[in-house]
Amino acid sequence: MKLARYLLLASLCLSPALAAAQWQWIDKDNKKVFSDTAPPPEVPDKNIMRRPGGNPSRANLGQPTAAAVAAAAAAAEPTRTVAAAAAPPSGPGVKPTGVDKELEEKTRKAEEAEKARKDAEAQRVAQAKMENCNRARQGLATFDSGIRVARLNAQGEREVMDDKARSAEQQRLQGVVATDCRATQ
């Protein structure tokens, strides 16, 4: 029992480390990409914004030298100030100005497809109700005319309906007319 608790505790402690194993880079179309796999080799190191475990680069898996750290800091400083100046204002009341046109187009097409599907379904239901209404009215007219009506029983034999069965069928047909014909008028 204690072993199970220790294993559970160990797995809970390791789960944040696994969640932090994410790559983030900017692709050739200047879009941010988040992945749990390394970026393709054609993505330059300067476009890699985040690495899992804080690895400095793909090529250099060891500790960076002091010269490499100084060069990276010097190279990042002008970029940081230019990026800060070019970045739009952010905050709780500011909406982003960049709009992903592809995403908007896909969303619009999906909404149109959903609306078309709903319209087709509503039309199919309305047509089925209209057919039910017409059949119920015809059946009700047959029962109201007073002619003898026969049905097939479970053995396939014809049976003439008695007064009790006729009145039950008339009530059922009147209920169908009341519900389905109300929607079509």
Short mmCIF file of C-alpha atoms in Angstrom, two decimals:
data_model
loop_
_atom_site.label_atom_id
_atom_site.label_comp_id
_atom_site.label_asym_id
_atom_site.label_seq_id
_atom_site.Cartn_x
_atom_site.Cartn_y
_atom_site.Cartn_z
CA MET A 1 0.00 0.00 0.00
CA LYS A 2 2.84 2.39 0.83
CA LEU A 3 4.53 1.54 -2.47
CA ALA A 4 1.40 2.58 -4.37
CA ARG A 5 1.34 5.90 -2.53
CA TYR A 6 5.01 6.54 -3.32
CA LEU A 7 4.44 5.73 -6.99
CA LEU A 8 1.45 8.06 -7.10
CA LEU A 9 3.45 10.82 -5.45
CA ALA A 10 6.34 10.31 -7.87
CA SER A 11 4.05 10.42 -10.91
CA LEU A 12 2.43 13.63 -9.64
CA CYS A 13 5.84 15.20 -9.15
CA LEU A 14 6.95 14.29 -12.67
CA SER A 15 3.82 15.45 -14.51
CA PRO A 16 4.77 19.18 -14.46
CA ALA A 17 8.16 18.30 -15.91
CA LEU A 18 6.47 16.50 -18.78
CA ALA A 19 4.11 19.41 -19.38
CA ALA A 20 7.07 21.80 -19.57
CA ALA A 21 8.63 19.75 -22.39
CA GLN A 22 7.21 22.02 -25.10
CA TRP A 23 8.90 23.64 -28.06
CA GLN A 24 7.86 27.04 -29.34
CA TRP A 25 9.15 28.60 -32.53
CA ILE A 26 8.19 30.94 -35.35
CA ASP A 27 7.78 29.22 -38.71
CA LYS A 28 8.51 30.60 -42.19
CA ASP A 29 5.05 32.28 -42.31
CA ASN A 30 5.78 34.17 -39.05
CA LYS A 31 3.26 32.09 -37.09
CA LYS A 32 3.96 30.78 -33.62
CA VAL A 33 4.13 26.99 -33.46
CA PHE A 34 3.82 25.00 -30.24
CA SER A 35 4.85 21.34 -30.28
CA ASP A 36 6.23 18.55 -28.16
CA THR A 37 8.69 17.66 -30.94
CA ALA A 38 11.70 19.64 -32.06
CA PRO A 39 11.25 22.09 -34.94
CA PRO A 40 12.41 21.06 -38.41
CA PRO A 41 16.08 21.67 -39.24
CA GLU A 42 15.28 24.57 -41.58
CA VAL A 43 14.04 26.69 -38.65
CA PRO A 44 16.96 28.90 -37.54
CA ASP A 45 17.94 28.97 -33.86
CA LYS A 46 16.97 32.63 -33.58
CA ASN A 47 13.33 31.70 -34.33
CA ILE A 48 13.19 29.12 -31.54
CA MET A 49 11.57 30.90 -28.62
CA ARG A 50 11.31 28.06 -26.08
CA ARG A 51 12.96 24.69 -25.64
CA PRO A 52 12.08 21.91 -23.23
CA GLY A 53 14.41 21.70 -20.24
CA GLY A 54 16.07 25.00 -21.12
CA ASN A 55 18.42 23.51 -23.74
CA PRO A 56 20.32 26.38 -25.36
CA SER A 57 20.29 25.01 -28.91
CA ARG A 58 19.83 21.90 -31.00
CA ALA A 59 23.48 21.69 -32.01
CA ASN A 60 25.02 22.52 -28.65
CA LEU A 61 23.59 20.17 -26.05
CA GLY A 62 26.33 20.94 -23.49
CA GLN A 63 26.71 24.04 -21.36
CA PRO A 64 27.16 27.25 -23.38
CA THR A 65 30.45 29.08 -23.11
CA ALA A 66 30.65 32.55 -21.59
CA ALA A 67 31.41 34.01 -25.03
CA ALA A 68 28.31 32.36 -26.50
CA VAL A 69 26.14 33.74 -23.68
CA ALA A 70 27.55 37.26 -24.15
CA ALA A 71 27.08 37.11 -27.92
CA ALA A 72 23.50 35.90 -27.53
CA ALA A 73 22.72 38.67 -25.04
CA ALA A 74 24.22 41.32 -27.33
CA ALA A 75 22.34 39.98 -30.33
CA ALA A 76 19.04 39.77 -28.44
CA GLU A 77 19.19 43.28 -26.96
CA PRO A 78 18.47 45.27 -30.17
CA THR A 79 15.84 42.73 -31.15
CA ARG A 80 14.18 43.02 -27.77
CA THR A 81 13.94 46.84 -27.95
CA VAL A 82 12.70 46.78 -31.55
CA ALA A 83 10.18 44.08 -30.70
CA ALA A 84 9.00 46.00 -27.64
CA ALA A 85 8.58 49.18 -29.69
CA ALA A 86 6.78 47.38 -32.53
CA ALA A 87 4.55 45.30 -30.25
CA PRO A 88 0.98 46.51 -29.95
CA PRO A 89 -0.19 47.64 -26.53
CA SER A 90 -1.43 44.85 -24.35
CA GLY A 91 -3.55 44.71 -21.28
CA PRO A 92 -6.93 43.65 -20.00
CA GLY A 93 -8.95 46.14 -22.08
CA VAL A 94 -6.94 45.95 -25.32
CA LYS A 95 -8.09 43.63 -28.10
CA PRO A 96 -5.53 42.11 -30.48
CA THR A 97 -5.42 43.87 -33.84
CA GLY A 98 -4.04 40.99 -35.89
CA VAL A 99 -6.74 38.83 -37.45
CA ASP A 100 -6.12 35.41 -38.85
CA LYS A 101 -8.01 35.55 -42.14
CA GLU A 102 -7.68 31.82 -42.76
CA LEU A 103 -9.20 31.05 -39.37
CA GLU A 104 -12.04 33.50 -39.97
CA GLU A 105 -12.72 31.95 -43.39
CA LYS A 106 -12.74 28.41 -41.96
CA THR A 107 -15.04 29.51 -39.14
CA ARG A 108 -17.40 31.23 -41.56
CA LYS A 109 -17.52 28.17 -43.84
CA ALA A 110 -18.13 25.87 -40.87
CA GLU A 111 -20.98 28.09 -39.67
CA GLU A 112 -22.50 28.13 -43.17
CA ALA A 113 -22.24 24.34 -43.44
CA GLU A 114 -23.85 23.91 -40.01
CA LYS A 115 -26.66 26.29 -40.96
CA ALA A 116 -27.24 24.45 -44.26
CA ARG A 117 -27.32 21.12 -42.42
CA LYS A 118 -29.83 22.45 -39.89
CA ASP A 119 -31.99 23.93 -42.65
CA ALA A 120 -31.98 20.61 -44.56
CA GLU A 121 -32.89 18.72 -41.38
CA ALA A 122 -35.72 21.16 -40.60
CA GLN A 123 -37.03 20.83 -44.17
CA ARG A 124 -36.91 17.02 -43.94
CA VAL A 125 -38.81 17.06 -40.62
CA ALA A 126 -41.41 19.49 -42.00
CA GLN A 127 -41.95 17.29 -45.06
CA ALA A 128 -42.34 14.17 -42.90
CA LYS A 129 -44.91 15.99 -40.71
CA MET A 130 -46.82 17.09 -43.80
CA GLU A 131 -46.93 13.50 -45.09
CA ASN A 132 -48.09 12.25 -41.66
CA CYS A 133 -50.75 14.94 -41.61
CA ASN A 134 -52.08 13.98 -45.04
CA ARG A 135 -52.16 10.27 -44.18
CA ALA A 136 -53.89 10.93 -40.85
CA ARG A 137 -56.52 13.12 -42.53
CA GLN A 138 -57.18 10.44 -45.15
CA GLY A 139 -57.48 7.77 -42.47
CA LEU A 140 -59.75 9.97 -40.38
CA ALA A 141 -61.97 10.62 -43.42
CA THR A 142 -62.19 6.86 -43.98
CA PHE A 143 -63.25 6.21 -40.38
CA ASP A 144 -65.70 9.16 -40.39
CA SER A 145 -67.38 7.84 -43.54
CA GLY A 146 -68.74 4.86 -41.61
CA ILE A 147 -67.55 2.13 -43.98
CA ARG A 148 -66.34 -1.13 -42.54
CA VAL A 149 -62.57 -1.22 -42.06
CA ALA A 150 -60.56 -4.43 -41.91
CA ARG A 151 -57.04 -4.99 -40.67
CA LEU A 152 -54.59 -7.86 -40.83
CA ASN A 153 -53.93 -9.63 -37.55
CA ALA A 154 -50.65 -11.25 -36.44
CA GLN A 155 -51.44 -14.42 -38.43
CA GLY A 156 -52.08 -12.41 -41.63
CA GLU A 157 -55.85 -12.88 -41.51
CA ARG A 158 -58.31 -10.06 -42.18
CA GLU A 159 -60.36 -8.89 -39.22
CA VAL A 160 -63.14 -6.32 -39.31
CA MET A 161 -62.61 -3.64 -36.66
CA ASP A 162 -65.28 -3.43 -33.95
CA ASP A 163 -66.61 -0.14 -32.56
CA LYS A 164 -64.07 -0.01 -29.73
CA ALA A 165 -61.09 -0.46 -32.10
CA ARG A 166 -62.59 2.10 -34.54
CA SER A 167 -62.96 4.75 -31.82
CA ALA A 168 -59.42 4.09 -30.55
CA GLU A 169 -58.01 4.47 -34.07
CA GLN A 170 -60.07 7.64 -34.65
CA GLN A 171 -58.66 9.17 -31.46
CA ARG A 172 -55.12 8.23 -32.47
CA LEU A 173 -55.60 9.79 -35.92
CA GLN A 174 -57.10 12.95 -34.40
CA GLY A 175 -54.02 13.25 -32.17
CA VAL A 176 -51.73 12.96 -35.20
CA VAL A 177 -53.78 15.58 -37.07
CA ALA A 178 -53.65 17.87 -34.02
CA THR A 179 -49.85 17.67 -33.70
CA ASP A 180 -48.56 17.29 -37.26
CA CYS A 181 -51.14 19.39 -39.14
CA ARG A 182 -50.77 22.30 -36.71
CA ALA A 183 -47.07 22.64 -37.67
CA THR A 184 -47.75 22.61 -41.45
CA GLN A 185 -50.49 25.25 -41.52
#
